[in-house]
Structure formats: C-alpha cells, structure tokens
Tab-separated table of N, CA and C in Angstrom:
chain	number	residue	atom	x	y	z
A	11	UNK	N	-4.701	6.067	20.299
A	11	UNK	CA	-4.489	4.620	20.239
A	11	UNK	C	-3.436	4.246	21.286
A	12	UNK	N	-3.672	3.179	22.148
A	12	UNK	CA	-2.626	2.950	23.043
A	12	UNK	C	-1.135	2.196	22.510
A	13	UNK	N	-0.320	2.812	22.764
A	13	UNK	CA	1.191	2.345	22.799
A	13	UNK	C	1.060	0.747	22.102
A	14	UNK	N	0.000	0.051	23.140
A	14	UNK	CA	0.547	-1.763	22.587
A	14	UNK	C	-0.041	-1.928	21.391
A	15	UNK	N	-1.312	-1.433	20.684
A	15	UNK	CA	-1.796	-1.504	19.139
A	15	UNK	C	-1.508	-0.677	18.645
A	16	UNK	N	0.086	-1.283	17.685
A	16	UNK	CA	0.944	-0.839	16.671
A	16	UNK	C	0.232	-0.630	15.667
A	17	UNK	N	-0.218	0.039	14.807
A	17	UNK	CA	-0.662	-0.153	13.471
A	17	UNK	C	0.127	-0.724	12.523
A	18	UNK	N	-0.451	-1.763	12.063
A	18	UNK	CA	-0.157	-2.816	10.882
A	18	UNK	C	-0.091	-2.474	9.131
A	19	UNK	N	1.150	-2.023	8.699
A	19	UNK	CA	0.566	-1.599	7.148
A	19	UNK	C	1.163	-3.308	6.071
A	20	UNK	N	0.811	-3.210	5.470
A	20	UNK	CA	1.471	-4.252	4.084
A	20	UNK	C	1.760	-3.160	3.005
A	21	UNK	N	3.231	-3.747	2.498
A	21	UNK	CA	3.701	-2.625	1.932
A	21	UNK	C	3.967	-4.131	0.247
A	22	UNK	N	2.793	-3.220	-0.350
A	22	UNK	CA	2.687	-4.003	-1.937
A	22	UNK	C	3.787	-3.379	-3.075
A	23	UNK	N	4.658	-3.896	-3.234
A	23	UNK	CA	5.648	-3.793	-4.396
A	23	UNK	C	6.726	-4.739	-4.851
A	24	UNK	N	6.408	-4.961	-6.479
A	24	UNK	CA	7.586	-5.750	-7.032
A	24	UNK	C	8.947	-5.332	-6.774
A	25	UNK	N	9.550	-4.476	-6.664
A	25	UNK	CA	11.235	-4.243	-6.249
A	25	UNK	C	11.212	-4.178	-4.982
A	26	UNK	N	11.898	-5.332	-4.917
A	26	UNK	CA	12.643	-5.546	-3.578
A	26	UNK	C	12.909	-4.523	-3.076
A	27	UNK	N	13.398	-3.475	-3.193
A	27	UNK	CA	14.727	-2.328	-2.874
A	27	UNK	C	13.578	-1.658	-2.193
A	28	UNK	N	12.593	-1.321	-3.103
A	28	UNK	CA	11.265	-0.303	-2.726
A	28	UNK	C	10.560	-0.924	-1.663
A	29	UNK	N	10.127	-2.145	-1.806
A	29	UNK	CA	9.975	-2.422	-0.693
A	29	UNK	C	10.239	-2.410	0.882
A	30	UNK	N	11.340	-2.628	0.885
A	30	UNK	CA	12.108	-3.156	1.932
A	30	UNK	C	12.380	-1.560	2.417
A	31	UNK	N	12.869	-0.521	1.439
A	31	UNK	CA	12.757	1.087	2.248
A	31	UNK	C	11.653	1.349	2.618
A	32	UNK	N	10.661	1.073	1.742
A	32	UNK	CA	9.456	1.936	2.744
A	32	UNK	C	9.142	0.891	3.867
A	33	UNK	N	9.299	-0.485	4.089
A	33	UNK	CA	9.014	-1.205	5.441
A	33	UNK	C	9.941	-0.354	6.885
A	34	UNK	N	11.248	0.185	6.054
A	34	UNK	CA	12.290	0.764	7.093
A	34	UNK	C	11.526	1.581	7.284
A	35	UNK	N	11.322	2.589	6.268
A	35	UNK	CA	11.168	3.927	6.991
A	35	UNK	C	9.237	3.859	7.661
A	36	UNK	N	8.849	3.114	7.411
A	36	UNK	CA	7.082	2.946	8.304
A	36	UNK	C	7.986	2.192	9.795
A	37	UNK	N	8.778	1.134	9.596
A	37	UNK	CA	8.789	1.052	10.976
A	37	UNK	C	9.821	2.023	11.788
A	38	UNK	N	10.357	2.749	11.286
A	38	UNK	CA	10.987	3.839	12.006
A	38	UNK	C	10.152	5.071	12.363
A	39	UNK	N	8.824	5.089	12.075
A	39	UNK	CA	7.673	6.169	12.174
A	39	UNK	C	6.823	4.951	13.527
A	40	UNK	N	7.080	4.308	13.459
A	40	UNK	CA	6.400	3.297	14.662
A	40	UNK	C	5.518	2.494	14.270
A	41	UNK	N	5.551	1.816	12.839
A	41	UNK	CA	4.413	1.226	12.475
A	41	UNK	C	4.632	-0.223	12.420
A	42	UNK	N	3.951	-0.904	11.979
A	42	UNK	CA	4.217	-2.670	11.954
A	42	UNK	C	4.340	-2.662	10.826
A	43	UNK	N	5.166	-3.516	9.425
A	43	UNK	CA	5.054	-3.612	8.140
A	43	UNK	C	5.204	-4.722	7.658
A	44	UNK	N	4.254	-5.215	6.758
A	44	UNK	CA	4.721	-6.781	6.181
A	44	UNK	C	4.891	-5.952	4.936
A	45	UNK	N	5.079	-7.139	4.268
A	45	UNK	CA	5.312	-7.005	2.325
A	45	UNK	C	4.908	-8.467	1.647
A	46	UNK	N	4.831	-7.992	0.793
A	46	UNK	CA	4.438	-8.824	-0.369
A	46	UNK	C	4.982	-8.045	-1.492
A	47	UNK	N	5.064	-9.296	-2.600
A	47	UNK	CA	6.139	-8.703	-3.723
A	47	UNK	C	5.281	-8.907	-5.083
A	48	UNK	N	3.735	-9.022	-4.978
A	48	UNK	CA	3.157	-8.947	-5.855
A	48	UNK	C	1.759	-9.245	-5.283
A	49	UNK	N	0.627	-8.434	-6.793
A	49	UNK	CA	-0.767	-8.539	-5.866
A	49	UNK	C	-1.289	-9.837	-5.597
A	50	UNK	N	-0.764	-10.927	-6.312
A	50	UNK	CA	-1.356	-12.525	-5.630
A	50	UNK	C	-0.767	-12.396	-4.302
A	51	UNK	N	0.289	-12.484	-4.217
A	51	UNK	CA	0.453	-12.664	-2.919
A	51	UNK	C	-0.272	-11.429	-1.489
A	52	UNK	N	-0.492	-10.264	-2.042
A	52	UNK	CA	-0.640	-9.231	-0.978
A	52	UNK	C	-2.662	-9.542	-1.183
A	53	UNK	N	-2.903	-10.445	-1.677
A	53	UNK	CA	-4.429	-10.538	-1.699
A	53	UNK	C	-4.593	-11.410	-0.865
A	54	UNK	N	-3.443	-12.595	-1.067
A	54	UNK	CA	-3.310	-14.176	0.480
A	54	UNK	C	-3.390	-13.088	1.855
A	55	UNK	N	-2.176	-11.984	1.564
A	55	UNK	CA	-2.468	-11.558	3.468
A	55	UNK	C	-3.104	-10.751	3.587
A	56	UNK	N	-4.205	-10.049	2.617
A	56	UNK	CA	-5.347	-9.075	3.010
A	56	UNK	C	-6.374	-9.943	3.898
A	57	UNK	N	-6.088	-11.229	2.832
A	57	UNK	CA	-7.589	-12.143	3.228
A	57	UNK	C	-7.127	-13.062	4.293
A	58	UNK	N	-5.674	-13.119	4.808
A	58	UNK	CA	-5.524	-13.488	6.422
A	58	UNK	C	-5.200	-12.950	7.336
A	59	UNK	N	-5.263	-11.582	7.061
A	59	UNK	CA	-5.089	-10.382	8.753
A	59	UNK	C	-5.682	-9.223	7.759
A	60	UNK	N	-6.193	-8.678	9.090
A	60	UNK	CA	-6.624	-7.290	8.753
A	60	UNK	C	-5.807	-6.375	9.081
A	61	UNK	N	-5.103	-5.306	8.181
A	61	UNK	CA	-4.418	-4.206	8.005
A	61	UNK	C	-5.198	-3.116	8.375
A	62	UNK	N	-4.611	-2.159	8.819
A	62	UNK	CA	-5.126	-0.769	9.059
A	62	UNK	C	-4.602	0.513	7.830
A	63	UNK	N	-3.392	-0.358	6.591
A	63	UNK	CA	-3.561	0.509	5.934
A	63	UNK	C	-2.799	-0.547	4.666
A	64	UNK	N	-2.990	-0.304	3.666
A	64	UNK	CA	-2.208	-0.610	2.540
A	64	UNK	C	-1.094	-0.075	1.931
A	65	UNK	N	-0.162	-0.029	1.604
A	65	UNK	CA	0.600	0.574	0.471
A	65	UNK	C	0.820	-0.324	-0.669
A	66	UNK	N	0.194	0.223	-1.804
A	66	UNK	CA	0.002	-0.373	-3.274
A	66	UNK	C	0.905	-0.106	-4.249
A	67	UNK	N	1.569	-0.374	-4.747
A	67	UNK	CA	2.455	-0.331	-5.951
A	67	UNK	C	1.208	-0.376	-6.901
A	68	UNK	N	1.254	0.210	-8.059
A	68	UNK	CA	0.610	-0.075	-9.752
A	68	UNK	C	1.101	-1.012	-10.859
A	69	UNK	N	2.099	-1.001	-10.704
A	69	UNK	CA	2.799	-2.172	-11.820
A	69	UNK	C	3.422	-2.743	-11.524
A	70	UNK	N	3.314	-4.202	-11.533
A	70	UNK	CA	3.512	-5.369	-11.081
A	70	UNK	C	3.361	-6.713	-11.981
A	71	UNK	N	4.168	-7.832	-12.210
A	71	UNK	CA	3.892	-8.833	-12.516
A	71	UNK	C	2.731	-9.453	-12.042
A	72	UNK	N	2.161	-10.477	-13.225
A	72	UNK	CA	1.002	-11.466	-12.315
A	72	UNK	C	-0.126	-10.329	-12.137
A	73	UNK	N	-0.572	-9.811	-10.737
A	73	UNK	CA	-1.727	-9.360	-10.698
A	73	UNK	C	-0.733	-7.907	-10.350
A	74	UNK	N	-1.733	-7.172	-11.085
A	74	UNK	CA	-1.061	-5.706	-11.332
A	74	UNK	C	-2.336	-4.846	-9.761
A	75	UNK	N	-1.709	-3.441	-9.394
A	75	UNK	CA	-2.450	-2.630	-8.748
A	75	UNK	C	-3.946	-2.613	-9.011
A	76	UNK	N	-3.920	-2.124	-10.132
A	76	UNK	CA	-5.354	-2.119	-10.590
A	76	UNK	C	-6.574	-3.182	-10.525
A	77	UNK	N	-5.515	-4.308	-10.457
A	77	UNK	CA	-6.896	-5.326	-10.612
A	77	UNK	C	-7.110	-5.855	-9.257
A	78	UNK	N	-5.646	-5.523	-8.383
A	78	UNK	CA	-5.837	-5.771	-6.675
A	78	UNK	C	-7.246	-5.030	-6.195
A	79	UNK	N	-7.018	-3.606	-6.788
A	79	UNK	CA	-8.170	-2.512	-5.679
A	79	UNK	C	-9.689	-3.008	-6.408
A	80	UNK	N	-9.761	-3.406	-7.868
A	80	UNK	CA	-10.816	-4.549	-8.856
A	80	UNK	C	-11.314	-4.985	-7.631
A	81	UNK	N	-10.624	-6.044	-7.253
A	81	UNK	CA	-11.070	-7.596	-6.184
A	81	UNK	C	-11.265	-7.046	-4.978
A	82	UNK	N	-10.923	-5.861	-4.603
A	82	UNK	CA	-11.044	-5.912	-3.115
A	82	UNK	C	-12.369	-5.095	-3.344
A	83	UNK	N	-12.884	-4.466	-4.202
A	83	UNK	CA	-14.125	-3.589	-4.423
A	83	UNK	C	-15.198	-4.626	-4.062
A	84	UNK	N	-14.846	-5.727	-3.771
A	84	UNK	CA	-16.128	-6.427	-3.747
A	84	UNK	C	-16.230	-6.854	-2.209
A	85	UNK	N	-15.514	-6.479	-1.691
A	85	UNK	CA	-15.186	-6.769	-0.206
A	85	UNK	C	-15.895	-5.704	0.563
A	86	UNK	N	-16.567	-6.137	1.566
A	86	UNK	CA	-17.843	-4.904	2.386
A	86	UNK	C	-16.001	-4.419	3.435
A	87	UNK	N	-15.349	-4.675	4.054
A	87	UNK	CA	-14.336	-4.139	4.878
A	87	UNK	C	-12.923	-3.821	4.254
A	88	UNK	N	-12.226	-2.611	3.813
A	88	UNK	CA	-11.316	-2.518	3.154
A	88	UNK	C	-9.994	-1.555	3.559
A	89	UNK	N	-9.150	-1.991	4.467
A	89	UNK	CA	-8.820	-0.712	4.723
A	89	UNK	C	-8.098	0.131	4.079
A	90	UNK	N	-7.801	1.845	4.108
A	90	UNK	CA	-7.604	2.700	3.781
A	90	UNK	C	-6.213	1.894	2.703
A	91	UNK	N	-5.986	2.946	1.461
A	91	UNK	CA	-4.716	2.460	0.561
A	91	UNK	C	-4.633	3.579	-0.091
A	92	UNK	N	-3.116	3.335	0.017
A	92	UNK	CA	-2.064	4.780	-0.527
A	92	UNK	C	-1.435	4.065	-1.657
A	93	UNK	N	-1.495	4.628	-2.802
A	93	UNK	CA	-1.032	3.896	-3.861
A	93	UNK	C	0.454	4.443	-4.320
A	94	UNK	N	1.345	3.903	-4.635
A	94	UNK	CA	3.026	4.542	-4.939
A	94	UNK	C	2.913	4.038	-6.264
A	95	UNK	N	3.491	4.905	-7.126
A	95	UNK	CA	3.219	4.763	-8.685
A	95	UNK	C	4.453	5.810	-9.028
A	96	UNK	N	4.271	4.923	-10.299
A	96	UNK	CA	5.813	5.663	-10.621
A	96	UNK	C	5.235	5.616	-12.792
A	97	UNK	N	4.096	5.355	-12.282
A	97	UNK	CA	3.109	5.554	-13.647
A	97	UNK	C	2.457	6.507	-14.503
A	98	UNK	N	2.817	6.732	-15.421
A	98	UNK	CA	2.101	8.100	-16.129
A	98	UNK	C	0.656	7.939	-16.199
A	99	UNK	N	0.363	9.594	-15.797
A	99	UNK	CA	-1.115	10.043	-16.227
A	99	UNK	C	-2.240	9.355	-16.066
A	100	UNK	N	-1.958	9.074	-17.123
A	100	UNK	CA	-3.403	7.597	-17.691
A	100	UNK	C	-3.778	6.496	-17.441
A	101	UNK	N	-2.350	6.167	-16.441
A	101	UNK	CA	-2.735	4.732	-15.479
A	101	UNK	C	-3.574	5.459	-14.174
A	102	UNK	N	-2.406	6.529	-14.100
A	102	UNK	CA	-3.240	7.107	-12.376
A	102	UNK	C	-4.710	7.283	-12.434
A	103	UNK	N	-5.260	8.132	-13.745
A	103	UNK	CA	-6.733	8.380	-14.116
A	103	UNK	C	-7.713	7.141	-13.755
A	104	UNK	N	-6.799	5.821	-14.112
A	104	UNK	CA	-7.849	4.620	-14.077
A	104	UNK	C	-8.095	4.249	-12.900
A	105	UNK	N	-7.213	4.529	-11.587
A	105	UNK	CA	-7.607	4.246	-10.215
A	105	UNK	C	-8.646	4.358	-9.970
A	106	UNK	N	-9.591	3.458	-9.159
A	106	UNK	CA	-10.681	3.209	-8.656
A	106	UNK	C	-10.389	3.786	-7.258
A	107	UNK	N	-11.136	5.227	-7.139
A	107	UNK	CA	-10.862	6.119	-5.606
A	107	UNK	C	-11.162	5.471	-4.859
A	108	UNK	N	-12.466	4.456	-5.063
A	108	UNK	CA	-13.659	3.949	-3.390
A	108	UNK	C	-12.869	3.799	-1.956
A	109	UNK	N	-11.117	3.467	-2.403
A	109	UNK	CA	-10.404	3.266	-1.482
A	109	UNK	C	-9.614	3.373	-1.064
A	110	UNK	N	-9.296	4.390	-2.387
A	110	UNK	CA	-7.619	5.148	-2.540
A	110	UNK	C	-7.593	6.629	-1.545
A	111	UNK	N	-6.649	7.000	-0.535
A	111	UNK	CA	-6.725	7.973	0.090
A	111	UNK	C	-5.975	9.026	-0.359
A	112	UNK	N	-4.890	8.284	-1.039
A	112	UNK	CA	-3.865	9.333	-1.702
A	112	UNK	C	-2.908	8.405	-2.661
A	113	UNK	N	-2.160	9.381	-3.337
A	113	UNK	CA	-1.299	8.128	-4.554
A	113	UNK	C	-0.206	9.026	-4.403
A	114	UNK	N	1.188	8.455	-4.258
A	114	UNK	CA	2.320	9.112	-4.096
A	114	UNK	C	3.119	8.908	-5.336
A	115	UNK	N	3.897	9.248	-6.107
A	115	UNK	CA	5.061	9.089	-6.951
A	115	UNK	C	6.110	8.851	-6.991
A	116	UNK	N	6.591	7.974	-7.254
A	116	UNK	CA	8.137	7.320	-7.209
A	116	UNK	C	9.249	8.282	-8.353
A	117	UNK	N	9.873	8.974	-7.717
A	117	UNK	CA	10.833	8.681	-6.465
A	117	UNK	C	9.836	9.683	-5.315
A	118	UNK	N	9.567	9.142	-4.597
A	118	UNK	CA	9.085	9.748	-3.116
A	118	UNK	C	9.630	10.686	-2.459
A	119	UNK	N	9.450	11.570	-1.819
A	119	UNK	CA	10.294	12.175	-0.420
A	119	UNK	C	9.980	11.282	0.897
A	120	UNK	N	10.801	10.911	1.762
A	120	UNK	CA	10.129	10.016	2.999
A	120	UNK	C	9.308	10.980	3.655
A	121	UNK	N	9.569	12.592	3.804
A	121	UNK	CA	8.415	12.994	4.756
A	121	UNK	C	7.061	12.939	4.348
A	122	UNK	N	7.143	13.122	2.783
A	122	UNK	CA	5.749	12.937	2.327
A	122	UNK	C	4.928	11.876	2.308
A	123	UNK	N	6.267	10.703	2.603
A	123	UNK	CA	5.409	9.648	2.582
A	123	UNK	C	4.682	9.200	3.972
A	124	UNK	N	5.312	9.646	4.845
A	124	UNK	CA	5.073	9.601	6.449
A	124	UNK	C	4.009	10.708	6.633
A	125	UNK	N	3.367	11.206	6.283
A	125	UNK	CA	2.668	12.321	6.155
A	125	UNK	C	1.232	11.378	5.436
A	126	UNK	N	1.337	11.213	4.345
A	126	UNK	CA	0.649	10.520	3.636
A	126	UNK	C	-0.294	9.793	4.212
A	127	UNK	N	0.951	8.835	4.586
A	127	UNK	CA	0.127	7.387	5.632
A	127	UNK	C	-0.435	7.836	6.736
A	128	UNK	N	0.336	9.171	7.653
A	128	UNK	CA	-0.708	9.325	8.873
A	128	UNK	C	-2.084	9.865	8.677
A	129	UNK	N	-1.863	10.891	7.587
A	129	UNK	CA	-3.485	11.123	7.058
A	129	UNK	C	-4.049	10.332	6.395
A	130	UNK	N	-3.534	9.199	5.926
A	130	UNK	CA	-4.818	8.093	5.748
A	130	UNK	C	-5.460	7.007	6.511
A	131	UNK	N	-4.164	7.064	6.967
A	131	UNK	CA	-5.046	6.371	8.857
A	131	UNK	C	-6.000	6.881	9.581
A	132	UNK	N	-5.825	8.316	9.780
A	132	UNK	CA	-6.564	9.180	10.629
A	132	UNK	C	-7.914	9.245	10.010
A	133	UNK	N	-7.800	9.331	8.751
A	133	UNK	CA	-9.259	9.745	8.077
A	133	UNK	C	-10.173	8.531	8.161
C-alpha cells in the first residue's frame, strides 16, 4: 500500500480511557483512528466513510456490540472487525464470526493488539 493511503480504523468503545489508548497506540503503528463512544453512533460513521477495519467493544450503552455486527450483517460491504471484550464466555460464544477476525480481551497487551489488527487487515 503506498505511504499516502493511511489505513482508516474506528475504534468502538464506551470508556473514554479505552478508547482514546487504543486510538494512541493504532496511530503510533501508522494508522488513521476515529472513535465513537457507542454503537449508535459508530453505525452514523460506518454508514458515512468506509473503514478498512473496525475495533468493537461488546458492552456498551444504547446499542451494545452484538447488535452493531446484527445490523451490519445485512450490509453486502463490511470491513474486517476485531472485537475487545472484557466479557465472559457466553457473551464471546454469541459473536456472529461472518465478520469477526479476531476478539481480544481487556486488559490487552499493545503488541497483541498491533499484531491483531495487522492480521486482520491483511487477510
């Protein structure tokens, strides 16, 4: 990919704090990052720019993870999503794969998470 097309992620999570680190540490790996602080809102900027990758939080006020990757199942173009969960078992089980590349766990390591995202881009 050439130098001037940055890849674009949206980084979906209710805590601020979480947010705002993983926007640091994606744009310190060279990436572009918006946020949104819940799935109404990260569904407004799916459906006004196209991303090259997602990062999903699971629990959330308003519209939760689950019912984000729901709505986008109906969408023919979706790109790749790494889900961060900090959720037991039985929520993770309910993920809908069609679009999930990988699901990370909170508390994270940053290399894993930089790792993560480049193999779900690539794939």
């Amino acid at each position: 990919m050439p130098a001037s097309e940055t890849q674009r992620i949206l980084v979906v999570d209710d805590d601020e704090f979480v947010r705002n680190l993983v926007r640091v540490i994606l744009r310190r790996a060279g990436y572009e990052a918006d946020a949104a602080s819940d799935g109404g809102e990260a569904l407004e900027k799916i459906a006004g720019f196209k991303y090259d990758l997602i990062m999903l939080d699971l629990m959330m006020p308003r519209i939760d993870g689950l019912e984000v990757l729901q709505r986008l199942g109906g969408h023919q173009t979706v790109p790749p999503i790494v889900v961060m969960t900090a959720a037991d078992d039985a929520m993770v089980e309910r993920i809908p794969r069609q679009f999930v590349k990988a699901v990370i766990r909170k508390p994270f390591d940053v290399s894993e998470l930089t790792t993560l995202v480049a193999g779900a881009m690539s794939n």
